């Protein structure tokens, strides 16, 4: 990330302002828009105009200018025209900044969290080869194009478009302690103790009501996913009560246990008894010094112990690792990847550290951030090591505020893809979500449209206002 900040930024295309900001963030650490045309004092000016069916976009920074043009097609729908104009204006800014800084971000000018979904859309809606569009229009590096291609191959026959299927998500917004890098809305369970029992009771009501109207409307439930937070921060008996709502078989049933210090034999046997067939035991790092620094509050030894405990059951096990954790050099990250691979879990997910507002880490100043080059090398090492040990990439997503604008990639041994992760990333299946901060999503595939309904983010509002949110969700899924 460049040290230089954009203090003044002007565009006459305010509708595309968020996307232009995302492009600017590929090169600058801070951006700010001018809302009125003060182009003479703006550091960056991006302007567009349409003349005789030609849409021209100009970007200028210091003495470097770049202009980009597209011929408007009269057959385009409004939506298509917007899509092509957006690409045109983004790439004008991108190419201008690329010239100034002489740098090629791995994903080129591509912003947004779902590059694989975009690849499918290019193939399906534009009848074009996504590889050519990624390379020529977005300047995506060959390595990332190959990654997307591998993921599409891995998703074959798993990405299904059928609006009668639905997945169910259940959010548990509690953790045993707060990890410094995390910005998920989740509270420390010991501090929220008086809200836990009402939450469990409300959640059971919400799940039962949701399952009942989904069945009334004719949906077929395929995958169930418990996430958070840390679902296993609840007691075995509370887990037992909640899981009892799911007394029917589903294809895939995941509980993102996650923190090794929340897993014990009693909880694992409750999960197994209720048909859970996939769990996470997340190291994040195999270096004790890092675990201590990021407030994980568990030991490396505990990661191995809980992993082997999970092996007593028949679960598909996932392990999350993060590249770019504070004060971790490439060698330390390589060690974590090697250790995870040596344990042979079915899934390994490689995240790249995102420094987000709301995380403790963002406020800490005495930690050494990794250079972009180092994080790129870490992610590349993981990819090579995992593929040479029989893991294939099967889903990916990008987040904001991530070093080098990299990605998070889920890897799996053949045939162990998590279908829920594919569904949520590629957005081909509706999701009925229960619990705090859970977002329900209804996919209308014929109209290429998605409607969403969010539950409250905090436990207290959730406990007070559940009936209101439940009624809205029922409306969303009404046939
Ligand atoms: C919702 S979290 C829950 C997992 C579980 N509570 C745990 O801590 O093991 C899912 C995963 O997101 C990743 N994650 C969370 N915050 C992140 C951040 N700031 N940057 C990169 N990855 C992050 C971690 O790998 C984490 O395991
Ligand atoms: S990483 Fe997991 S355990 Fe840590 S605060 Fe976030 S959700 Fe909780």
Coordinates of C-alpha atoms and ligand atoms in Angstrom, one line a residue:
X1 CA 0.0 0.0 0.0
X2 CA 1.4 3.4 -0.9
X3 CA 2.0 5.9 1.8
X4 CA 0.5 8.7 -0.3
X5 CA -3.0 9.5 0.4
X6 CA -5.6 10.9 -2.0
X7 CA -6.9 13.9 -0.2
X8 CA -8.9 15.3 -3.1
X9 CA -10.8 13.2 -5.5
X10 CA -13.4 14.3 -8.0
X11 CA -15.7 12.5 -10.3
X12 CA -18.8 13.6 -12.2
X13 CA -20.0 10.0 -12.0
X14 CA -21.2 9.9 -8.4
X15 CA -23.2 6.8 -9.1
X16 CA -19.9 4.9 -9.5
X17 CA -18.2 6.6 -6.6
X18 CA -18.0 3.5 -4.4
X19 CA -16.4 1.4 -7.1
X20 CA -13.9 4.2 -8.0
X21 CA -13.0 4.4 -4.3
X22 CA -12.3 0.7 -4.3
X23 CA -10.0 1.1 -7.3
X24 CA -8.2 4.0 -5.6
X25 CA -7.7 1.9 -2.5
X26 CA -5.6 -0.5 -4.6
X27 CA -3.0 2.2 -4.7
X28 CA -3.6 4.5 -1.7
X29 CA -4.1 4.0 2.0
X30 CA -6.7 6.7 2.3
X31 CA -9.2 8.3 0.0
X32 CA -11.6 11.2 0.2
X33 CA -14.2 12.5 -2.3
X34 CA -14.7 16.1 -3.3
X35 CA -18.4 16.5 -3.8
X36 CA -18.3 19.6 -6.1
X37 CA -16.3 20.1 -9.2
X38 CA -13.1 21.5 -8.0
X39 CA -11.0 19.8 -10.6
X40 CA -8.3 22.4 -10.5
X41 CA -7.4 21.5 -6.9
X42 CA -8.3 17.8 -6.9
X43 CA -5.4 15.3 -6.8
X44 CA -7.3 12.9 -8.9
X45 CA -10.0 13.7 -11.4
X46 CA -12.1 11.1 -13.1
X47 CA -14.7 12.4 -15.6
X48 CA -16.9 10.9 -18.2
X49 CA -19.1 12.1 -21.0
X50 CA -21.2 10.6 -23.7
X51 CA -21.1 11.9 -27.3
X52 CA -22.5 10.3 -30.4
X53 CA -22.9 6.9 -28.7
X54 CA -19.3 6.9 -27.4
X55 CA -18.8 6.9 -23.7
X56 CA -15.4 8.4 -22.8
X57 CA -13.8 8.3 -19.4
X58 CA -10.8 10.4 -18.5
X59 CA -8.6 10.0 -15.4
X60 CA -5.7 12.2 -14.5
X61 CA -3.3 12.2 -11.7
X62 CA -0.4 14.7 -11.5
X63 CA 0.8 14.8 -15.1
X64 CA -0.5 11.4 -16.1
X65 CA -3.7 11.1 -18.1
X66 CA -5.6 8.1 -19.3
X67 CA -8.7 7.9 -21.3
X68 CA -10.8 5.0 -22.1
X69 CA -13.8 4.6 -24.4
X70 CA -16.6 2.3 -25.2
X71 CA -19.1 2.4 -28.0
X72 CA -22.6 2.2 -26.6
X73 CA -24.7 -0.6 -28.0
X74 CA -28.4 0.4 -28.7
X75 CA -29.4 -3.2 -27.9
X76 CA -28.1 -3.0 -24.3
X77 CA -30.6 -2.9 -21.5
X78 CA -30.2 -0.2 -18.9
X79 CA -28.6 -2.7 -16.6
X80 CA -26.1 -3.8 -19.3
X81 CA -25.2 -0.2 -20.2
X82 CA -24.5 0.5 -16.5
X83 CA -22.3 -2.6 -16.2
X84 CA -20.2 -1.6 -19.2
X85 CA -19.9 2.0 -18.2
X86 CA -18.8 1.0 -14.8
X87 CA -16.1 -1.2 -16.2
X88 CA -15.0 1.6 -18.5
X89 CA -14.7 4.3 -15.8
X90 CA -13.0 2.0 -13.3
X91 CA -10.4 0.9 -15.8
X92 CA -9.7 4.5 -16.8
X93 CA -8.8 5.3 -13.2
X94 CA -7.0 1.9 -12.7
X95 CA -4.8 2.3 -15.9
X96 CA -3.9 5.9 -14.9
X97 CA -2.8 4.9 -11.4
X98 CA -1.0 1.8 -12.7
X99 CA 1.1 4.0 -14.9
X100 CA 1.9 6.4 -12.1
X101 CA 2.9 3.7 -9.6
X102 CA 4.2 1.1 -12.0
X103 CA 2.5 -1.7 -10.1
X104 CA 0.1 -4.4 -11.0
X105 CA -2.3 -5.6 -8.2
X106 CA -2.9 -9.3 -8.5
X107 CA -6.6 -8.9 -9.2
X108 CA -6.1 -5.9 -11.5
X109 CA -9.0 -3.5 -11.4
X110 CA -11.4 -6.2 -10.3
X111 CA -13.0 -5.1 -7.0
X112 CA -15.9 -6.8 -5.2
X113 CA -16.0 -9.9 -3.1
X114 CA -17.1 -12.6 -5.6
X115 CA -14.8 -12.9 -8.6
X116 CA -15.9 -16.5 -9.3
X117 CA -19.5 -15.4 -9.4
X118 CA -18.5 -12.7 -11.9
X119 CA -16.7 -15.3 -14.0
X120 CA -19.9 -17.4 -14.2
X121 CA -22.0 -14.3 -15.1
X122 CA -19.6 -13.4 -17.9
X123 CA -19.9 -16.9 -19.3
X124 CA -23.7 -17.1 -18.8
X125 CA -24.9 -13.5 -19.5
X126 CA -22.3 -12.1 -21.9
X127 CA -21.6 -15.4 -23.7
X128 CA -17.9 -14.5 -23.4
X129 CA -14.8 -16.4 -22.1
X130 CA -14.2 -15.1 -18.6
X131 CA -10.5 -15.6 -19.0
X132 CA -10.2 -13.2 -21.8
X133 CA -12.5 -10.6 -20.1
X134 CA -10.5 -10.9 -16.8
X135 CA -7.2 -10.5 -18.6
X136 CA -8.1 -7.8 -21.2
X137 CA -10.7 -5.7 -19.4
X138 CA -9.7 -6.1 -15.8
X139 CA -5.9 -6.8 -16.0
X140 CA -6.2 -9.8 -13.7
X141 CA -2.9 -11.7 -13.3
X142 CA -2.7 -15.1 -15.0
X143 CA -2.2 -16.8 -11.6
X144 CA -5.6 -15.5 -10.3
X145 CA -7.3 -16.4 -13.6
X146 CA -6.0 -20.0 -13.1
X147 CA -7.2 -20.0 -9.5
X148 CA -10.7 -19.0 -10.6
X149 CA -10.6 -21.7 -13.3
X150 CA -9.6 -24.3 -10.8
X151 CA -12.5 -23.3 -8.5
X152 CA -15.0 -23.5 -11.3
X153 CA -13.8 -27.0 -12.0
X154 CA -14.0 -28.0 -8.4
X155 CA -17.6 -26.6 -8.2
X156 CA -18.8 -28.7 -11.2
X157 CA -22.2 -30.3 -10.3
X158 CA -22.2 -28.7 -6.9
X159 CA -23.3 -25.2 -8.0
X160 CA -26.9 -25.9 -8.7
X161 CA -29.6 -23.5 -9.7
X162 CA -32.9 -24.7 -8.4
X163 CA -35.1 -22.3 -6.4
X164 CA -36.9 -25.0 -4.5
X165 CA -33.7 -25.8 -2.5
X166 CA -32.7 -23.7 0.5
X167 CA -29.9 -23.7 3.1
X168 CA -30.4 -22.7 6.8
X169 CA -27.8 -20.6 8.7
X170 CA -27.8 -20.3 12.4
X171 CA -25.7 -17.6 14.1
X172 CA -24.3 -17.9 17.6
X173 CA -22.9 -14.4 18.5
X174 CA -20.7 -15.5 21.5
X175 CA -17.0 -16.3 21.9
X176 CA -14.9 -17.2 24.9
X177 CA -12.6 -14.2 24.3
X178 CA -12.1 -11.6 21.6
X179 CA -9.3 -12.3 19.1
X180 CA -7.5 -9.0 18.2
X181 CA -7.9 -9.3 14.4
X182 CA -11.6 -10.1 14.5
X183 CA -14.3 -7.6 13.6
X184 CA -17.2 -10.1 13.6
X185 CA -20.2 -8.9 15.7
X186 CA -19.8 -11.3 18.5
X187 CA -19.5 -10.8 22.3
X188 CA -17.6 -12.4 25.1
X189 CA -20.0 -14.9 26.5
X190 CA -19.0 -14.4 30.2
X191 CA -19.9 -10.7 29.9
X192 CA -23.3 -11.4 28.3
X193 CA -24.2 -14.3 30.5
X194 CA -27.7 -12.9 31.5
X195 CA -28.6 -12.7 27.8
X196 CA -27.5 -16.2 26.8
X197 CA -30.5 -18.2 28.0
X198 CA -33.1 -15.8 26.5
X199 CA -31.0 -15.9 23.3
X200 CA -31.1 -19.7 23.2
X201 CA -34.9 -19.7 23.8
X202 CA -35.6 -17.1 21.2
X203 CA -33.3 -18.8 18.7
X204 CA -35.1 -22.1 19.2
X205 CA -38.4 -20.3 18.5
X206 CA -37.0 -18.6 15.4
X207 CA -35.6 -21.9 14.0
X208 CA -38.8 -23.8 14.6
X209 CA -41.0 -21.1 13.1
X210 CA -38.6 -20.8 10.1
X211 CA -38.5 -24.5 9.5
X212 CA -42.3 -24.6 9.7
X213 CA -43.0 -21.9 7.1
X214 CA -40.2 -23.2 4.8
X215 CA -42.0 -26.5 4.8
X216 CA -45.4 -24.9 4.2
X217 CA -44.0 -23.0 1.2
X218 CA -42.5 -26.2 -0.2
X219 CA -38.7 -25.5 0.2
X220 CA -36.3 -28.5 0.5
X221 CA -33.6 -27.9 3.0
X222 CA -30.2 -29.0 1.7
X223 CA -27.4 -27.7 4.0
X224 CA -27.4 -26.4 7.5
X225 CA -24.6 -24.2 8.8
X226 CA -23.9 -23.0 12.4
X227 CA -21.5 -20.1 12.4
X228 CA -20.7 -17.1 14.5
X229 CA -19.0 -16.2 16.7
X230 CA -18.2 -19.6 18.1
X231 CA -21.2 -22.0 18.3
X232 CA -19.3 -24.3 20.7
X233 CA -18.9 -21.5 23.3
X234 CA -22.4 -22.6 24.3
X235 CA -22.8 -25.4 26.8
X236 CA -23.3 -29.0 25.6
X237 CA -26.9 -28.9 26.9
X238 CA -27.8 -25.6 25.0
X239 CA -26.2 -27.0 21.8
X240 CA -28.3 -30.2 22.3
X241 CA -31.5 -28.1 22.7
X242 CA -30.8 -26.0 19.6
X243 CA -29.7 -28.9 17.4
X244 CA -32.8 -30.9 18.4
X245 CA -34.7 -28.5 16.1
X246 CA -33.1 -30.3 13.1
X247 CA -34.7 -33.7 13.4
X248 CA -34.5 -34.5 9.7
X249 CA -31.6 -35.5 7.5
X250 CA -29.7 -32.9 5.4
X251 CA -26.9 -33.2 2.9
X252 CA -24.4 -31.3 4.9
X253 CA -24.5 -30.1 8.5
X254 CA -21.7 -27.9 9.6
X255 CA -20.9 -26.5 13.0
X256 CA -18.1 -24.0 12.9
X257 CA -16.7 -25.0 16.3
X258 CA -13.6 -23.0 15.6
X259 CA -11.8 -22.2 18.8
X260 CA -10.0 -25.3 20.1
X261 CA -10.6 -24.1 23.7
X262 CA -14.4 -24.5 23.3
X263 CA -14.3 -28.1 22.1
X264 CA -14.7 -31.1 24.3
X265 CA -15.8 -34.7 24.0
X266 CA -19.2 -34.1 25.4
X267 CA -20.0 -31.3 22.8
X268 CA -18.6 -33.3 19.9
X269 CA -20.8 -36.2 20.8
X270 CA -23.8 -33.9 21.0
X271 CA -23.0 -32.7 17.5
X272 CA -22.4 -36.2 16.1
X273 CA -25.7 -37.4 17.7
X274 CA -27.6 -34.7 15.8
X275 CA -26.2 -35.5 12.4
X276 CA -23.5 -32.8 12.2
X277 CA -21.0 -34.0 9.6
X278 CA -18.6 -31.1 9.3
X279 CA -16.8 -29.0 11.9
X280 CA -13.9 -26.6 12.1
X281 CA -11.0 -26.7 14.5
X282 CA -9.2 -23.5 13.7
X283 CA -5.6 -22.9 14.5
X284 CA -5.2 -19.5 12.7
X285 CA -1.5 -20.0 13.4
X286 CA 0.7 -22.9 14.8
X287 CA 3.1 -20.4 16.4
X288 CA 2.4 -20.0 20.1
X289 CA 4.0 -16.5 20.2
X290 CA 1.4 -15.4 17.6
X291 CA -1.6 -17.1 19.3
X292 CA -0.6 -15.2 22.5
X293 CA -0.3 -11.9 20.6
X294 CA -3.7 -12.2 18.9
X295 CA -5.6 -13.1 22.1
X296 CA -6.6 -16.6 21.0
X297 CA -6.2 -17.8 24.6
X298 CA -5.4 -21.3 23.7
X299 CA -2.2 -23.2 23.1
X300 CA -0.8 -24.9 20.0
X301 CA -0.9 -28.2 22.0
X302 CA -4.6 -27.7 22.3
X303 CA -5.0 -27.5 18.5
X304 CA -3.5 -30.9 18.1
X305 CA -5.5 -32.4 21.1
X306 CA -8.8 -31.1 19.8
X307 CA -8.1 -32.1 16.3
X308 CA -7.3 -35.7 17.3
X309 CA -10.4 -35.7 19.6
X310 CA -12.6 -34.7 16.6
X311 CA -11.0 -37.6 14.7
X312 CA -12.8 -40.0 17.0
X313 CA -15.9 -39.0 15.1
X314 CA -16.8 -39.1 11.5
X315 CA -16.6 -35.3 10.8
X316 CA -15.1 -33.6 7.8
X317 CA -12.7 -31.3 9.6
X318 CA -11.8 -27.8 8.3
X319 CA -8.9 -25.7 9.6
X320 CA -8.7 -21.9 9.2
X321 CA -5.3 -20.2 8.9
X322 CA -4.6 -16.5 8.4
X323 CA -1.7 -15.2 6.3
X324 CA -0.2 -11.9 7.4
X325 CA -0.8 -12.1 11.1
X326 CA 1.1 -9.4 13.1
X327 CA 4.9 -10.1 13.5
X328 CA 4.6 -13.4 11.6
X329 CA 7.2 -13.7 8.9
X330 CA 7.0 -15.9 5.8
X331 CA 8.8 -18.7 7.6
X332 CA 6.4 -18.7 10.5
X333 CA 3.4 -18.8 8.1
X334 CA 5.0 -21.7 6.1
X335 CA 5.3 -23.6 9.4
X336 CA 1.6 -23.2 10.1
X337 CA 0.7 -24.4 6.6
X338 CA 3.1 -27.4 6.9
X339 CA 1.7 -28.4 10.3
X340 CA -1.9 -28.1 9.1
X341 CA -1.1 -30.2 6.0
X342 CA 0.7 -32.8 8.1
X343 CA -2.6 -33.4 10.1
X344 CA -4.5 -34.0 6.9
X345 CA -7.8 -32.3 7.6
X346 CA -10.2 -32.6 4.7
X347 CA -10.5 -28.8 4.3
X348 CA -8.0 -26.0 4.9
X349 CA -9.1 -22.4 4.5
X350 CA -6.4 -19.8 3.9
X351 CA -7.5 -16.3 4.9
X352 CA -5.5 -13.1 4.3
X353 CA -5.5 -10.7 7.3
X354 CA -8.0 -7.9 6.9
X355 CA -7.4 -4.9 9.2
X356 CA -10.9 -3.8 9.8
X357 CA -12.5 -1.1 11.9
X358 CA -13.9 -2.7 15.0
X359 CA -11.0 -5.0 15.6
X360 CA -8.5 -4.5 18.5
X361 CA -5.6 -4.9 16.1
X362 CA -6.5 -1.9 14.1
X363 CA -5.9 0.2 17.2
X364 CA -2.6 -1.5 18.2
X365 CA 0.4 0.5 16.9
X366 CA 3.4 -1.5 18.1
X367 CA 2.9 -4.5 15.9
X368 CA 4.8 -4.9 12.6
X369 CA 2.6 -5.2 9.6
X370 CA 3.8 -7.5 6.8
X371 CA 4.8 -6.1 3.5
X372 CA 2.5 -6.7 0.6
X373 CA 5.3 -8.8 -1.1
X374 CA 5.6 -11.0 1.9
X375 CA 1.9 -11.7 2.2
X376 CA 1.7 -12.4 -1.6
X377 CA 4.5 -15.0 -1.1
X378 CA 2.7 -16.6 1.9
X379 CA -0.5 -17.0 0.0
X380 CA 1.5 -18.5 -3.0
X381 CA 3.3 -20.9 -0.7
X382 CA 0.0 -22.1 0.7
X383 CA -1.4 -22.6 -2.7
X384 CA 1.6 -24.7 -3.9
X385 CA 1.9 -26.7 -0.7
X386 CA -1.8 -27.5 -0.6
X387 CA -2.0 -28.4 -4.3
X388 CA 1.0 -30.7 -4.1
X389 CA -0.7 -32.5 -1.1
X390 CA -3.9 -33.2 -2.9
X391 CA -6.0 -30.1 -1.9
X392 CA -7.9 -28.2 -4.6
X393 CA -9.3 -24.7 -4.2
X394 CA -13.1 -24.8 -4.2
X395 CA -14.4 -21.4 -3.2
X396 CA -13.0 -17.9 -2.7
X397 CA -14.0 -14.5 -1.5
X398 CA -12.3 -11.2 -1.2
X399 CA -12.7 -8.7 1.7
X400 CA -12.0 -5.0 2.0
X401 CA -8.9 -3.8 4.0
X402 CA -6.9 -6.9 3.0
X403 CA -3.2 -6.7 2.4
X404 CA -2.5 -6.5 -1.3
X405 CA -6.2 -6.9 -1.9
X406 CA -5.7 -10.7 -1.8
X407 CA -8.4 -13.3 -1.2
X408 CA -9.6 -16.0 1.2
X409 CA -9.5 -19.5 -0.4
X410 CA -11.1 -22.7 0.8
X411 CA -9.2 -25.8 -0.2
X412 CA -10.5 -29.4 0.0
X413 CA -9.5 -32.9 -0.5
X414 CA -11.4 -34.4 -3.5
X415 CA -15.1 -34.7 -2.8
X416 CA -15.1 -32.8 0.5
X417 CA -16.2 -29.4 -0.8
X418 CA -18.4 -27.6 1.7
X419 CA -21.6 -27.0 -0.4
X420 CA -22.8 -24.3 1.9
X421 CA -19.7 -22.2 1.3
X422 CA -20.2 -22.6 -2.5
X423 CA -23.9 -21.6 -2.1
X424 CA -23.2 -18.5 -0.1
X425 CA -20.4 -17.3 -2.3
X426 CA -21.9 -18.0 -5.7
X427 CA -25.4 -16.9 -4.6
X428 CA -27.4 -19.6 -6.5
X429 CA -29.3 -20.9 -3.4
X430 CA -31.5 -19.1 -1.0
X431 CA -30.5 -19.0 2.7
X432 CA -32.9 -18.7 5.6
X433 CA -30.8 -17.3 8.4
X434 CA -31.6 -17.4 12.1
X435 CA -30.0 -15.6 15.0
X436 CA -28.1 -12.4 15.6
X437 CA -26.6 -10.7 12.6
X438 CA -28.0 -13.3 10.3
X439 CA -28.9 -12.2 6.8
X440 CA -31.6 -14.2 4.9
X441 CA -31.3 -14.2 1.2
X442 CA -33.9 -15.2 -1.4
X443 CA -32.6 -16.0 -4.8
X444 CA -35.0 -15.5 -7.7
X445 CA -32.8 -17.2 -10.3
X446 CA -35.1 -16.6 -13.3
X447 CA -35.0 -12.9 -12.8
X448 CA -31.4 -12.9 -11.8
X449 CA -32.4 -11.0 -8.6
X450 CA -31.7 -11.4 -4.9
X451 CA -33.7 -10.0 -1.9
X452 CA -32.3 -9.8 1.6
X453 CA -33.6 -9.5 5.1
X454 CA -31.2 -8.8 8.0
X455 CA -31.8 -9.7 11.7
X456 CA -30.5 -7.3 14.3
X457 CA -26.8 -7.2 15.0
X458 CA -26.9 -7.2 18.8
X459 CA -28.2 -9.7 21.2
X460 CA -30.4 -7.3 23.2
X461 CA -32.3 -6.0 20.2
X462 CA -32.6 -9.6 18.9
X463 CA -34.1 -10.8 22.2
X464 CA -36.5 -7.8 22.3
X465 CA -37.7 -7.6 18.7
X466 CA -37.6 -11.2 17.3
X467 CA -41.3 -11.4 16.3
X468 CA -41.0 -8.3 14.1
X469 CA -37.9 -9.8 12.2
X470 CA -39.4 -13.2 12.0
X471 CA -42.6 -11.8 10.3
X472 CA -40.4 -10.0 7.8
X473 CA -38.5 -13.2 7.0
X474 CA -41.7 -15.1 6.5
X475 CA -42.7 -12.5 4.0
X476 CA -39.4 -12.8 2.2
X477 CA -39.8 -16.5 1.6
X478 CA -43.6 -16.5 0.8
X479 CA -44.1 -18.1 -2.5
Ligands
LIG1 C1 -16.4 -16.1 11.8 S1 -14.8 -16.5 12.1 C2 -15.2 -17.7 13.3 C3 -14.3 -18.8 13.6 C4 -14.2 -19.2 15.0 N1 -14.9 -18.4 16.0 C5 -12.7 -19.2 15.4 O1 -12.3 -18.2 15.9 O2 -12.1 -20.2 15.1 C6 -14.3 -17.3 10.7 C7 -12.8 -17.2 10.3 O3 -12.6 -15.9 9.7 C8 -11.2 -15.6 9.7 N2 -11.1 -14.2 10.1 C9 -11.7 -13.5 11.1 N3 -11.3 -12.3 11.2 C10 -10.4 -12.1 10.2 C11 -9.6 -11.0 9.7 N4 -9.6 -9.8 10.3 N5 -8.7 -11.2 8.7 C12 -8.7 -12.5 8.1 N6 -9.4 -13.5 8.5 C13 -10.2 -13.3 9.5 C14 -10.6 -16.5 10.8 O4 -9.7 -17.4 10.1 C15 -11.8 -17.2 11.4 O5 -11.5 -18.6 11.7
LIG2 S1 -12.0 -15.2 15.4 FE1 -13.6 -16.5 16.2 S2 -13.3 -16.7 18.4 FE2 -12.1 -15.0 17.7 S3 -13.4 -13.2 18.1 FE3 -13.7 -13.8 15.9 S4 -15.4 -15.2 16.0 FE4 -14.7 -15.0 18.1

